[in-house]
mmCIF file of C-alpha atoms and ligand atoms in Angstrom:
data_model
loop_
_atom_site.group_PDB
_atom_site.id
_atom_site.type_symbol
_atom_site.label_atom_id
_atom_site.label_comp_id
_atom_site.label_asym_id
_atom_site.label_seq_id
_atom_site.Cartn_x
_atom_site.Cartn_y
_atom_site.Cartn_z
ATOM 1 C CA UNK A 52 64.575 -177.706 45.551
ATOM 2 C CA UNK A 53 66.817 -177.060 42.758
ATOM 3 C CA UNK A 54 70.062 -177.422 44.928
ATOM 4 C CA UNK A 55 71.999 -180.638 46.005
ATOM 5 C CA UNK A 56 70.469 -182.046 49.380
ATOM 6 C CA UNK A 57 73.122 -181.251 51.633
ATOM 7 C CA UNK A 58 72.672 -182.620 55.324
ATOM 8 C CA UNK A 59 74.135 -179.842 58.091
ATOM 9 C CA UNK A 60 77.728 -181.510 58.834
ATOM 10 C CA UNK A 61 80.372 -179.473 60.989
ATOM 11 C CA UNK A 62 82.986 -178.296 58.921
ATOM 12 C CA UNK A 63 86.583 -178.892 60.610
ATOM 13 C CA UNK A 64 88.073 -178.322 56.818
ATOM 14 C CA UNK A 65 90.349 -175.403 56.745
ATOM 15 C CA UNK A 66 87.951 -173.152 55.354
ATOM 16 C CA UNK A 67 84.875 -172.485 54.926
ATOM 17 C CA UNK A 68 83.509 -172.901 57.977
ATOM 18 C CA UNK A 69 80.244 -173.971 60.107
ATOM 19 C CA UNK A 70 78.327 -170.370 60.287
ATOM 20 C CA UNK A 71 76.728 -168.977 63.686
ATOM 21 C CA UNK A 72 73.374 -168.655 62.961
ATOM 22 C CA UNK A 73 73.804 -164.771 63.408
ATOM 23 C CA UNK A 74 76.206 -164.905 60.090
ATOM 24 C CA UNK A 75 74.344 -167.053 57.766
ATOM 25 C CA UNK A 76 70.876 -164.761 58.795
ATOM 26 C CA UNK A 77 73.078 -161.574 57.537
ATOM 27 C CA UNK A 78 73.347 -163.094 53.923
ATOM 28 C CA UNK A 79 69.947 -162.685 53.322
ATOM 29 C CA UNK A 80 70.296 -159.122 53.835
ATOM 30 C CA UNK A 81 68.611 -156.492 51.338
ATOM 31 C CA UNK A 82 69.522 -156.328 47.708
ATOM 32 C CA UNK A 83 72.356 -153.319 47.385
ATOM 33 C CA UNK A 84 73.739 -151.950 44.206
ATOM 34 C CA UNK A 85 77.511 -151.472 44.922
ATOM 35 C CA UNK A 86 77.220 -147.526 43.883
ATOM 36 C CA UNK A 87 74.510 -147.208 46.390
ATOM 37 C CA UNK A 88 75.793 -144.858 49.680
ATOM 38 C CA UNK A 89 74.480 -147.792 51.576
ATOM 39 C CA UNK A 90 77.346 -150.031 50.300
ATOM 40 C CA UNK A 91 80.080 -147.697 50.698
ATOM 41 C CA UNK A 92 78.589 -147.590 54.776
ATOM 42 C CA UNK A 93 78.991 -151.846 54.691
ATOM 43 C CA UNK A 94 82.438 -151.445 53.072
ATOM 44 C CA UNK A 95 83.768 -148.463 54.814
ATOM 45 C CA UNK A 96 82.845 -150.535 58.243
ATOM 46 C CA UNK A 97 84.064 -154.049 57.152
ATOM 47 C CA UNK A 98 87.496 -151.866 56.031
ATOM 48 C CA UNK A 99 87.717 -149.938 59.491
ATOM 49 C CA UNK A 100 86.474 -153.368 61.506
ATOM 50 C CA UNK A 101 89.522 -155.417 60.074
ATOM 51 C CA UNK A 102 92.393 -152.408 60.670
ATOM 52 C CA UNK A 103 91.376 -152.636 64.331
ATOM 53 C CA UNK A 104 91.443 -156.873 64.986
ATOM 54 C CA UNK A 105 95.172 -155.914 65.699
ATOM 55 C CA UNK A 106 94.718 -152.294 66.512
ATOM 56 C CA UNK A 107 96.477 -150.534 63.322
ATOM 57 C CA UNK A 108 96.068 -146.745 62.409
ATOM 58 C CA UNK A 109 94.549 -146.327 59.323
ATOM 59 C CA UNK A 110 96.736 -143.182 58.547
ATOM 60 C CA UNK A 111 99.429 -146.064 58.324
ATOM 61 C CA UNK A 112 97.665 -149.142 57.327
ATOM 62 C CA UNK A 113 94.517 -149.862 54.725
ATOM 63 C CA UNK A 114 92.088 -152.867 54.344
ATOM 64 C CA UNK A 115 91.690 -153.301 51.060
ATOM 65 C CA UNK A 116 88.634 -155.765 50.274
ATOM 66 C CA UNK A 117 88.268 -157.680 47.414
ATOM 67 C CA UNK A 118 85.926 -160.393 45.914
ATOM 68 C CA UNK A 119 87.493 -163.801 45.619
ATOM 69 C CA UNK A 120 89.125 -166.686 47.450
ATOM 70 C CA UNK A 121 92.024 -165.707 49.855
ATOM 71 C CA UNK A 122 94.184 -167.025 46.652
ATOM 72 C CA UNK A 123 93.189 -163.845 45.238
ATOM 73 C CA UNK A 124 94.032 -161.905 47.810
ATOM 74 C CA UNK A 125 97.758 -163.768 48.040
ATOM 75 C CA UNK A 126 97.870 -162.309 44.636
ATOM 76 C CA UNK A 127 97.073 -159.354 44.487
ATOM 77 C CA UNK A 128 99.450 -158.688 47.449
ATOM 78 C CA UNK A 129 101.961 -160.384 45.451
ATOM 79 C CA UNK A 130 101.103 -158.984 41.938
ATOM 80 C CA UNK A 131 100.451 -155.533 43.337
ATOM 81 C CA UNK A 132 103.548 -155.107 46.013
ATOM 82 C CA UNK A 133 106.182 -156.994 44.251
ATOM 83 C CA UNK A 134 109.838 -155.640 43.318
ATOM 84 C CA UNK A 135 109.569 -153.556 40.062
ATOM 85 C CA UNK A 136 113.109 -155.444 38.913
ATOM 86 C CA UNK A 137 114.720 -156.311 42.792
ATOM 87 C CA UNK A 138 114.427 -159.730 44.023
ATOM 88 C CA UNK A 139 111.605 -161.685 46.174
ATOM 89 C CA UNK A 140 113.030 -164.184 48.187
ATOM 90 C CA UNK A 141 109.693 -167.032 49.205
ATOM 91 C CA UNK A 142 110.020 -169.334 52.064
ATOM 92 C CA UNK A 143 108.293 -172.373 50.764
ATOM 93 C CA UNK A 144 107.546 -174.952 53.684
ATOM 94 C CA UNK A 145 104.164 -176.655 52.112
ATOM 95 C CA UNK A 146 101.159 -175.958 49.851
ATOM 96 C CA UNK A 147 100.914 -172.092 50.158
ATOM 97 C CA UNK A 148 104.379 -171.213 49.982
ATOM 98 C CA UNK A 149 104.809 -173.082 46.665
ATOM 99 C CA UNK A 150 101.348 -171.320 45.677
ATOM 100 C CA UNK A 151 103.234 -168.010 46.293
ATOM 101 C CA UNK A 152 106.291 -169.069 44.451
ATOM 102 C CA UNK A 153 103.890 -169.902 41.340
ATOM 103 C CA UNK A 154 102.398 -166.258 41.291
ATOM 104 C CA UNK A 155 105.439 -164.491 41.433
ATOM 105 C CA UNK A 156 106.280 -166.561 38.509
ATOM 106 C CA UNK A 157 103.570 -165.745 36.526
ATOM 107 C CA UNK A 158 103.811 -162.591 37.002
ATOM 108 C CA UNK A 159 107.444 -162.297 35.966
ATOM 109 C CA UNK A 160 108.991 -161.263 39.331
ATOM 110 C CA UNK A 161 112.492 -162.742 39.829
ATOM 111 C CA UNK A 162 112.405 -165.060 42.926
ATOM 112 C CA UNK A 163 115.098 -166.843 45.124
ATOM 113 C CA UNK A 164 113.278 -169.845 46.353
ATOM 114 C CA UNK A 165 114.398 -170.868 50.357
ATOM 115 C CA UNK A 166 112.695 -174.366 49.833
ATOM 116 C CA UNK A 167 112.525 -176.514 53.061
ATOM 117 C CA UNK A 168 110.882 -180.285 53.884
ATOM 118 C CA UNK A 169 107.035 -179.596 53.959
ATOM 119 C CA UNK A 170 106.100 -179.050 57.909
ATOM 120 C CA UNK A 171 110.127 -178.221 58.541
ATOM 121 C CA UNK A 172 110.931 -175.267 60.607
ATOM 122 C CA UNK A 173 112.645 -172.230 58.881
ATOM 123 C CA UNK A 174 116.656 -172.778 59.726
ATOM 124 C CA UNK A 175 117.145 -168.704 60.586
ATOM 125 C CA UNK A 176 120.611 -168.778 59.715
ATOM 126 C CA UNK A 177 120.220 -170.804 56.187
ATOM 127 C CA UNK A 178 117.827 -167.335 55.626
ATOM 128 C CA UNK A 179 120.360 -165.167 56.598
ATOM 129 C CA UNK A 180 123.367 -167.074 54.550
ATOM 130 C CA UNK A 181 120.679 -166.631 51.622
ATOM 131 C CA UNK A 182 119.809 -162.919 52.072
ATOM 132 C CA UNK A 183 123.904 -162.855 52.095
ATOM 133 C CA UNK A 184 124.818 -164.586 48.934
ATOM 134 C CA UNK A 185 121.568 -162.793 46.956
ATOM 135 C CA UNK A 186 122.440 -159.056 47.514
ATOM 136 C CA UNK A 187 119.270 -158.053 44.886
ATOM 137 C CA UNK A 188 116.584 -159.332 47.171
ATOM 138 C CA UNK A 189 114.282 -156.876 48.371
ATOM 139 C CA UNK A 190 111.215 -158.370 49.529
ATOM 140 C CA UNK A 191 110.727 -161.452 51.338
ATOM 141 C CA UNK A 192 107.229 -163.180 50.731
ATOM 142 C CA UNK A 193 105.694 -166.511 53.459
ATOM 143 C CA UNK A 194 103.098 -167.727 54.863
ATOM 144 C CA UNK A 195 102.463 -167.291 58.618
ATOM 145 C CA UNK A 196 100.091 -170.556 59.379
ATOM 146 C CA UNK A 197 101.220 -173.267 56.537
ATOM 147 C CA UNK A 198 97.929 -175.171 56.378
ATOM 148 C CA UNK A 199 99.289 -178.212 54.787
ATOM 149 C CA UNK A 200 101.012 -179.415 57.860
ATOM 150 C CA UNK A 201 99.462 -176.720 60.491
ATOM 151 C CA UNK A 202 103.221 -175.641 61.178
ATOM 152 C CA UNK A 203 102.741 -172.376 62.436
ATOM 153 C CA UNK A 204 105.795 -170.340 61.412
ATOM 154 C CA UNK A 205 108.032 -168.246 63.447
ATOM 155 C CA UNK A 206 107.471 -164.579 62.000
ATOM 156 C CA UNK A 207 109.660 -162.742 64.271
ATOM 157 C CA UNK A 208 113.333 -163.798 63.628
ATOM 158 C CA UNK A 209 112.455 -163.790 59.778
ATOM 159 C CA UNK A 210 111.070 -159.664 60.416
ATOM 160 C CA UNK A 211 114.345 -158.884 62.287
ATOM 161 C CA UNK A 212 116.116 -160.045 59.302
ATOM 162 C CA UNK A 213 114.280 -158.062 57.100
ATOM 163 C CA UNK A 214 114.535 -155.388 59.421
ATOM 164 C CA UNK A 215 118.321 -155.795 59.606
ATOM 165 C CA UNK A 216 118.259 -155.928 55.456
ATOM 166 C CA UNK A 217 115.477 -153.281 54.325
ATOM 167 C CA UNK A 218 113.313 -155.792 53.215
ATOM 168 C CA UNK A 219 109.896 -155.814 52.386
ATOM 169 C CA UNK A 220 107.919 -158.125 54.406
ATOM 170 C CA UNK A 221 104.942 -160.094 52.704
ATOM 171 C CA UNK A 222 102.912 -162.433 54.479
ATOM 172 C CA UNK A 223 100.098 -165.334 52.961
ATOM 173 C CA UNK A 224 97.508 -165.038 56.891
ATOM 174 C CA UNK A 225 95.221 -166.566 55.261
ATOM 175 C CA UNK A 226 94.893 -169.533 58.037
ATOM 176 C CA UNK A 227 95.941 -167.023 60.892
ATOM 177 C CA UNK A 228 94.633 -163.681 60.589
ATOM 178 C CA UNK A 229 92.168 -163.287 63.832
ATOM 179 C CA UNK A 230 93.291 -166.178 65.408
ATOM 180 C CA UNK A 231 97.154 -165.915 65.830
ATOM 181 C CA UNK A 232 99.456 -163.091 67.211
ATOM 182 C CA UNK A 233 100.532 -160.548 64.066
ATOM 183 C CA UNK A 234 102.516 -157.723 65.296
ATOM 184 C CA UNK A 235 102.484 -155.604 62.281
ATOM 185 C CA UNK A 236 104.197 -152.698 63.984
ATOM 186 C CA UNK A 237 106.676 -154.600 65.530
ATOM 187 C CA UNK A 238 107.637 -156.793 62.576
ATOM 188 C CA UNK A 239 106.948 -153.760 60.393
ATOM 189 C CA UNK A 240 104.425 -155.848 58.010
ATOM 190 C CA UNK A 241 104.001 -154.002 54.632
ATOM 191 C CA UNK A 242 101.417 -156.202 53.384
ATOM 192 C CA UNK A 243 99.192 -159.378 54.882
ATOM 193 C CA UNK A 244 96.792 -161.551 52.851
ATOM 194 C CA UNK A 245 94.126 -163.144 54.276
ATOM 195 C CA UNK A 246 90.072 -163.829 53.733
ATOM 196 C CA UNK A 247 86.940 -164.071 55.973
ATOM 197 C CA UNK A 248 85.771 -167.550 55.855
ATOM 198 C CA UNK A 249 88.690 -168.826 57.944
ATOM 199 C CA UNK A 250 89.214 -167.417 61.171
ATOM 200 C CA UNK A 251 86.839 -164.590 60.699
ATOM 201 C CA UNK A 252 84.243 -166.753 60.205
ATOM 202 C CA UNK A 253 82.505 -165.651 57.270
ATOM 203 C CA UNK A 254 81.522 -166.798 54.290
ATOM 204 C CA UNK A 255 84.020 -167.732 51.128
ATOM 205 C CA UNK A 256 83.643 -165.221 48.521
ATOM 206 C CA UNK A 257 85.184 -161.806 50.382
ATOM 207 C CA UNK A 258 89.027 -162.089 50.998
ATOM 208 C CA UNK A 259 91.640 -159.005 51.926
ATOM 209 C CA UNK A 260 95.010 -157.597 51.973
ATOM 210 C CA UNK A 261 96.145 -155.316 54.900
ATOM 211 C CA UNK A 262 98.864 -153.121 53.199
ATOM 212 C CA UNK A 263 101.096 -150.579 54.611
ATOM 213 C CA UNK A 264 99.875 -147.085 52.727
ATOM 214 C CA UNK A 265 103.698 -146.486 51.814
ATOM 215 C CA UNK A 266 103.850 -149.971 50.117
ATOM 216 C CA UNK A 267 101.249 -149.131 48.205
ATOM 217 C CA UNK A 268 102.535 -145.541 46.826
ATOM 218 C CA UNK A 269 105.661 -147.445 44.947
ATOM 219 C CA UNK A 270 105.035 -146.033 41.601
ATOM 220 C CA UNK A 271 108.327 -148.173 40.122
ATOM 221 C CA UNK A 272 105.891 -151.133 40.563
ATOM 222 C CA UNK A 273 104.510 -151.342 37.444
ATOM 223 C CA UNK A 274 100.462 -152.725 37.354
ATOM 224 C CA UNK A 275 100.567 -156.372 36.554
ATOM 225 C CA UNK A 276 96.851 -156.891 36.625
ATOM 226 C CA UNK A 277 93.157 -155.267 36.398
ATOM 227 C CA UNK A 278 91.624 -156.951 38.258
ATOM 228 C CA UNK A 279 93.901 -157.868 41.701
ATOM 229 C CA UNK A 280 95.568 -154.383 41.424
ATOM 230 C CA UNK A 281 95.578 -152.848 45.311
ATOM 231 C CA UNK A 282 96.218 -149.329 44.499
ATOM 232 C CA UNK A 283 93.409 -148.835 42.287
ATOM 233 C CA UNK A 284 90.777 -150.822 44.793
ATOM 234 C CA UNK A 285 92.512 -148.716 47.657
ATOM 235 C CA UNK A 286 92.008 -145.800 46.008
ATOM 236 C CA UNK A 287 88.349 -145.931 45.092
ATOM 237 C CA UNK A 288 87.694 -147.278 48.892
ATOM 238 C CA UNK A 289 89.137 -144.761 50.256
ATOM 239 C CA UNK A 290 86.503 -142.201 48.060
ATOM 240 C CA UNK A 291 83.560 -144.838 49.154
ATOM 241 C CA UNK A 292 83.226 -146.662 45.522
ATOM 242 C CA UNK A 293 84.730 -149.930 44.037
ATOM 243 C CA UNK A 294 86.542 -150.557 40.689
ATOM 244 C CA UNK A 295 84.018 -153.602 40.560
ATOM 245 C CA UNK A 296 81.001 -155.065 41.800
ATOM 246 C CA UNK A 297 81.513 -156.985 45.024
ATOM 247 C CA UNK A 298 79.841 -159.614 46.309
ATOM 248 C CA UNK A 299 77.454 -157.508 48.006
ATOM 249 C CA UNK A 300 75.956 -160.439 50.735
ATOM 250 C CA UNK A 301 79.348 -162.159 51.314
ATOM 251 C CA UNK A 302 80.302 -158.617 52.577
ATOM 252 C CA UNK A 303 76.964 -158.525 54.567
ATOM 253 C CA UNK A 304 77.645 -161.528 56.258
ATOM 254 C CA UNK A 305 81.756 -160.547 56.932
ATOM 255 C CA UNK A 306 80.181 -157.161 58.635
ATOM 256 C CA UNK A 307 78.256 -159.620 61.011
ATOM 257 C CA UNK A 308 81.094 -161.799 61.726
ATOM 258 C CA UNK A 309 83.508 -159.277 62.178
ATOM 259 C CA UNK A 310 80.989 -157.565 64.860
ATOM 260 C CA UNK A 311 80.674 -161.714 66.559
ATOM 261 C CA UNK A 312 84.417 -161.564 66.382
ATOM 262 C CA UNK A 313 84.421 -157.489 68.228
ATOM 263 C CA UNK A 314 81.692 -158.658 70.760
ATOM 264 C CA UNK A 315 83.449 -162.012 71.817
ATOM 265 C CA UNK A 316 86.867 -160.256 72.850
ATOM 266 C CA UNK A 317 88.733 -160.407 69.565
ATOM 267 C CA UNK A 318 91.681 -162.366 68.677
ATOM 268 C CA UNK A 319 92.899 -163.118 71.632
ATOM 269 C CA UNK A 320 89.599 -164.630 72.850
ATOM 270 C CA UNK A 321 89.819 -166.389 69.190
ATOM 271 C CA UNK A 322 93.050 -167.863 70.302
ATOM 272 C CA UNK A 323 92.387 -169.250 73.155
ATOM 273 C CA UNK A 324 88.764 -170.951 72.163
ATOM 274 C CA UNK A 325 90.602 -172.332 69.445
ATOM 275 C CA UNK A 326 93.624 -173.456 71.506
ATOM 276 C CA UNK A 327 91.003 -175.111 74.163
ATOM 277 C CA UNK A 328 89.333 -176.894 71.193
ATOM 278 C CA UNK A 329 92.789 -177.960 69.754
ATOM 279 C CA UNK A 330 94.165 -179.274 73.051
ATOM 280 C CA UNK A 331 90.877 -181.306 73.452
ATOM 281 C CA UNK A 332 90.914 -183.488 70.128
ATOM 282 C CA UNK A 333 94.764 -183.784 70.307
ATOM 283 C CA UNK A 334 94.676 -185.693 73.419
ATOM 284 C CA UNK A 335 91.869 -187.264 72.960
ATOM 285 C CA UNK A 336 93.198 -188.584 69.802
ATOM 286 C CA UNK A 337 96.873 -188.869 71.169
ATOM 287 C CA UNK A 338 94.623 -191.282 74.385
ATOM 288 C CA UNK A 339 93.570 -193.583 70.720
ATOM 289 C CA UNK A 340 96.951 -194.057 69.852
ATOM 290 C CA UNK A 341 96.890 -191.614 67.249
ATOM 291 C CA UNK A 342 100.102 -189.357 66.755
ATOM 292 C CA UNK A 343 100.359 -185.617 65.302
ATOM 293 C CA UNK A 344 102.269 -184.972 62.790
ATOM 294 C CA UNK A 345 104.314 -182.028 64.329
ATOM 295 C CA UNK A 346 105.775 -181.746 67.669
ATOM 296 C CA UNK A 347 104.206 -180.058 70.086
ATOM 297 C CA UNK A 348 103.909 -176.198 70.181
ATOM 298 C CA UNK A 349 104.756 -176.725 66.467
ATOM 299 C CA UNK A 350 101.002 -175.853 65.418
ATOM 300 C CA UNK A 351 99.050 -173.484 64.928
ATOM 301 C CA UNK A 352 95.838 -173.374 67.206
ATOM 302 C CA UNK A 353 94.110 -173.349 63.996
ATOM 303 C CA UNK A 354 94.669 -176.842 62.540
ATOM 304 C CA UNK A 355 96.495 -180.109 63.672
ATOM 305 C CA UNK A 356 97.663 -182.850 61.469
ATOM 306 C CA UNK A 357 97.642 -186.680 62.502
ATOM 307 C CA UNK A 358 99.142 -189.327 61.225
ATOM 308 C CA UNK A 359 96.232 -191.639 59.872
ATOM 309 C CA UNK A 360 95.909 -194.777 62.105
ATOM 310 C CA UNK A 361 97.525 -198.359 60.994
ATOM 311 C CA UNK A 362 95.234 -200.130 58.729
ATOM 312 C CA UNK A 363 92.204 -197.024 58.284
ATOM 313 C CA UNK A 364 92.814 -195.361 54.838
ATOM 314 C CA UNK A 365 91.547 -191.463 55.228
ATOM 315 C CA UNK A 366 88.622 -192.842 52.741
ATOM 316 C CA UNK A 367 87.521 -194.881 55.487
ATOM 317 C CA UNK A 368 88.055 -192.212 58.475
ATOM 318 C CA UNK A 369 86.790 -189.461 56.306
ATOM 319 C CA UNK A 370 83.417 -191.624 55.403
ATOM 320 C CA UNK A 371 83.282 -192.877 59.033
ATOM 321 C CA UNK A 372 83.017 -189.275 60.570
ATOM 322 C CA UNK A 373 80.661 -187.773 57.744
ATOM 323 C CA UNK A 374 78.205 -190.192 58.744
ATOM 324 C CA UNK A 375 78.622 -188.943 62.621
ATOM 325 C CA UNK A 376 78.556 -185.695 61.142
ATOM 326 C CA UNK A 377 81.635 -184.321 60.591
ATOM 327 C CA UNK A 378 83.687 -183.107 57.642
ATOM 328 C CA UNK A 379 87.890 -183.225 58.169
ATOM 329 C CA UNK A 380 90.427 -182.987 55.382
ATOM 330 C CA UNK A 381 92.750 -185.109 53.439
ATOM 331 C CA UNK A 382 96.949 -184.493 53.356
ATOM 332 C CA UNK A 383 98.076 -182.802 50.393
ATOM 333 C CA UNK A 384 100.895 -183.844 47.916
ATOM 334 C CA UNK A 385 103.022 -186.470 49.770
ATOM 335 C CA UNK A 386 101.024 -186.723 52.756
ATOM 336 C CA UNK A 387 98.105 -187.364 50.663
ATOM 337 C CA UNK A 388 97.393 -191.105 51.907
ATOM 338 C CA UNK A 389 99.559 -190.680 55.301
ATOM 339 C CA UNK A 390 97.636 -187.446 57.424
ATOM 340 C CA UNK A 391 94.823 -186.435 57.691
ATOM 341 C CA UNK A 392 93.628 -182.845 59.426
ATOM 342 C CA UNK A 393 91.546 -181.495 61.558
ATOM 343 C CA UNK A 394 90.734 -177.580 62.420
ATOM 344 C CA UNK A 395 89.006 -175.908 65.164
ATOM 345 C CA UNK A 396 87.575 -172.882 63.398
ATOM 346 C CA UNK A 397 83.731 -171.996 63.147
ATOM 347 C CA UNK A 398 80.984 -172.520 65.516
ATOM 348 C CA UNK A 399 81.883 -175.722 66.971
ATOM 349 C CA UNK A 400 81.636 -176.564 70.349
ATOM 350 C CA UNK A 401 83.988 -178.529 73.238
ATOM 351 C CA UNK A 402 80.830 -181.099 73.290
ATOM 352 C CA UNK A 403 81.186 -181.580 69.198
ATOM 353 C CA UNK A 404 84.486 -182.155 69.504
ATOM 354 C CA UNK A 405 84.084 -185.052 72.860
ATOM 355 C CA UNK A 406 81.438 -186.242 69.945
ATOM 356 C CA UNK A 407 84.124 -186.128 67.416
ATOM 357 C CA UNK A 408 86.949 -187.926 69.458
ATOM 358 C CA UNK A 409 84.071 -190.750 70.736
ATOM 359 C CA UNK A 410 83.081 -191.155 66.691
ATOM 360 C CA UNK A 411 87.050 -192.036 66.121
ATOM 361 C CA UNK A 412 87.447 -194.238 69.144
ATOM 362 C CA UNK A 413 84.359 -196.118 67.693
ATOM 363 C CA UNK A 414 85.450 -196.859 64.178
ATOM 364 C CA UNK A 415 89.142 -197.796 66.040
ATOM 365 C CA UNK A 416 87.737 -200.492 68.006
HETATM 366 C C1 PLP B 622 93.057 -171.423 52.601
HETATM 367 C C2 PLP B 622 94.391 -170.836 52.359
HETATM 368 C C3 PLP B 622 94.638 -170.018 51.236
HETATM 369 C C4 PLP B 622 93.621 -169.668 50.191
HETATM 370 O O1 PLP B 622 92.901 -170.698 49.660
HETATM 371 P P1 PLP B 622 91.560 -170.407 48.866
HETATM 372 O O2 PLP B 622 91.107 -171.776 48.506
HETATM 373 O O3 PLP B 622 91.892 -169.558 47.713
HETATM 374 O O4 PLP B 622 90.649 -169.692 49.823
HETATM 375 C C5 PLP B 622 95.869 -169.414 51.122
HETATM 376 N N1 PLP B 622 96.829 -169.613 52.039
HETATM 377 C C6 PLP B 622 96.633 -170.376 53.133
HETATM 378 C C7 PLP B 622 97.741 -170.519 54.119
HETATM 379 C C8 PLP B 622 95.420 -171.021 53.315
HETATM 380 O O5 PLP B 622 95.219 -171.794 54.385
#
């Protein structure tokens, strides 16, 4: 076989995840040119399946799907929605926020950082005090679920503040979306990037921006990029095409998913198998003497960080638990040889993770 012999392991990475069976059969669907009527049916249902995960009108809203990572969709949103020559304030609490920060860089949009300890809690009135003293900002650009520490943050004070100020609300769901509460009504979300091998449980390859149709109409926003630009991908979905040729069976096997998701009661269901699945490994591993790295209610039901035990290097843990099966993830940055992480997304099971917990108590003894 002319590809690396990889052994089945379940993936508690952050993305991509361990397939249903049902998802990874959809990628060997048909061959489909992208000009084909066929593919506009596939995209026009993937586009109509992710407005209604949290129930949005698509007079007001649009899915916009794109080929790439869910780093391309963070920047298109950011490249395609930022302030023509206005300010974008970006909470940066870990990995992705920085990552956001780094686009709007490149891209020549003037940014006022609000930096903050990696896994710290946004200080709501050190936002406000900055929203004061920068009178230019008009869009404010974070990530909901910061997968670096699993802090999962608070969305609603920020969106008040916004709301209060007439800014533009940008949000990085990339670790979230499906799984976690967005109220894009309520906190009057004008754009939300995320991608369908995390919580959606899909493959890598397809990722997405959810953008408010008004956002999109700005025409002071200049066009920053070919390629990532939203209003010219929205506007050729909208008439059925594509500026470019998608990845035809990653969108196959998102259509699948996203009907999995719709069958198994949505993102509230998502939630709380996630939640169960969390709540298991944490106190199992909390029972080993192992401590989490945030407090509780602090995470996301997505993805916990530990502290690594005293005296196992995440070398040794990560080695340990391949052999038994299992993939988990390294820190990041400074917590690169102090945390390690675990997620609950993808077809895993309450027995894999008893299995997963008994695999840990084993190499601790
Ligand atoms: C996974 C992730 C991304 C995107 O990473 P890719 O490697 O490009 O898929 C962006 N933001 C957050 C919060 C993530 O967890």
């Amino acid at each position: 076989m002319n590809r690396p012999d990889v052994r089945p392991l379940l993936l508690l990475n952050p993305g991509p995840v361990t397939l249903s069976a049902r998802v990874r059969a959809a990628l060997g669907g048909p061959d489909l040119c992208h000009r084909e009527p066929e593919f506009a049916e596939l995209q026009r249902a993937i586009r109509e399946r992710l407005l209604q995960v949290y129930g949005l009108d698509p007079q007001r809203y649009a899915a916009i799907l794109m080929t790439g990572s869910g780093t391309s969709a963070m920047e298109a949103m950011i490249a395609s929605l930022g302030p023509a020559t206005s300010k974008m304030l970006i909470i940066e609490n870990g990995v992705y926020g920085e990552r956001l920060a780094r686009i709007a860089a490149i891209h020549g949009i003037p940014s006022v950082p609000m930096t903050l300890k990696w896994g710290e809690a946004i200080d709501n009135a050190r936002l406000r005090a900055l929203l004061d003293e920068h009178q230019g900002v008009s869009h404010l650009a974070m990530v909901h679920h910061e997968t670096t520490t699993g802090r999962l943050n608070a969305i609603e004070p920020v969106a008040r503040l916004c709301g209060e100020r007439r800014v533009t609300l940008l949000l990085d769901a990339v670790s979230s979306f499906g799984a976690e509460e967005l109220d894009f009504h309520g906190w009057d979300i004008a754009g939300c990037a995320a991608t369908a091998n995390k919580c959606l449980h899909g493959v890598p390859g397809a990722s997405f921006v959810i953008a408010r149709r008004d956002a999109l109409d700005d025409d002071d926003i200049p066009q920053r990029t070919l390629y990532l630009d939203l209003a010219t991908y929205c506007r050729e979905q909208d008439k059925g095409g594509t500026p470019f040729t998608q990845s035809v069976q990653t969108f196959y096997a998102l259509a699948e998913a996203l009907a999995e998701f719709q069958e198994h009661g949505g993102w509230h269901a998502r939630h709380r198998r996630y939640r169960a699945l969390a709540e298991q490994v944490r106190s199992g591993l909390i029972a080993l003497g192992i401590r989490p790295l945030l407090p509780e209610g602090a995470s996301s039901v997505v993805l916990n960080s530990y502290h690594l035990p005293a005296n196992v290097t995440y070398e040794r843990l990560h080695g340990h638990l391949k052999t038994h099966g299992f993939v988990i993830y390294s820190g990041q940055g400074i917590y690169g040889k102090s945390i390690f992480r675990i997620s609950t997304m993808g077809e895993i099971t309450g027995a894999d993770m008893q299995r997963l917990v008994a695999a840990v108590g084993e190499l601790l003894r």
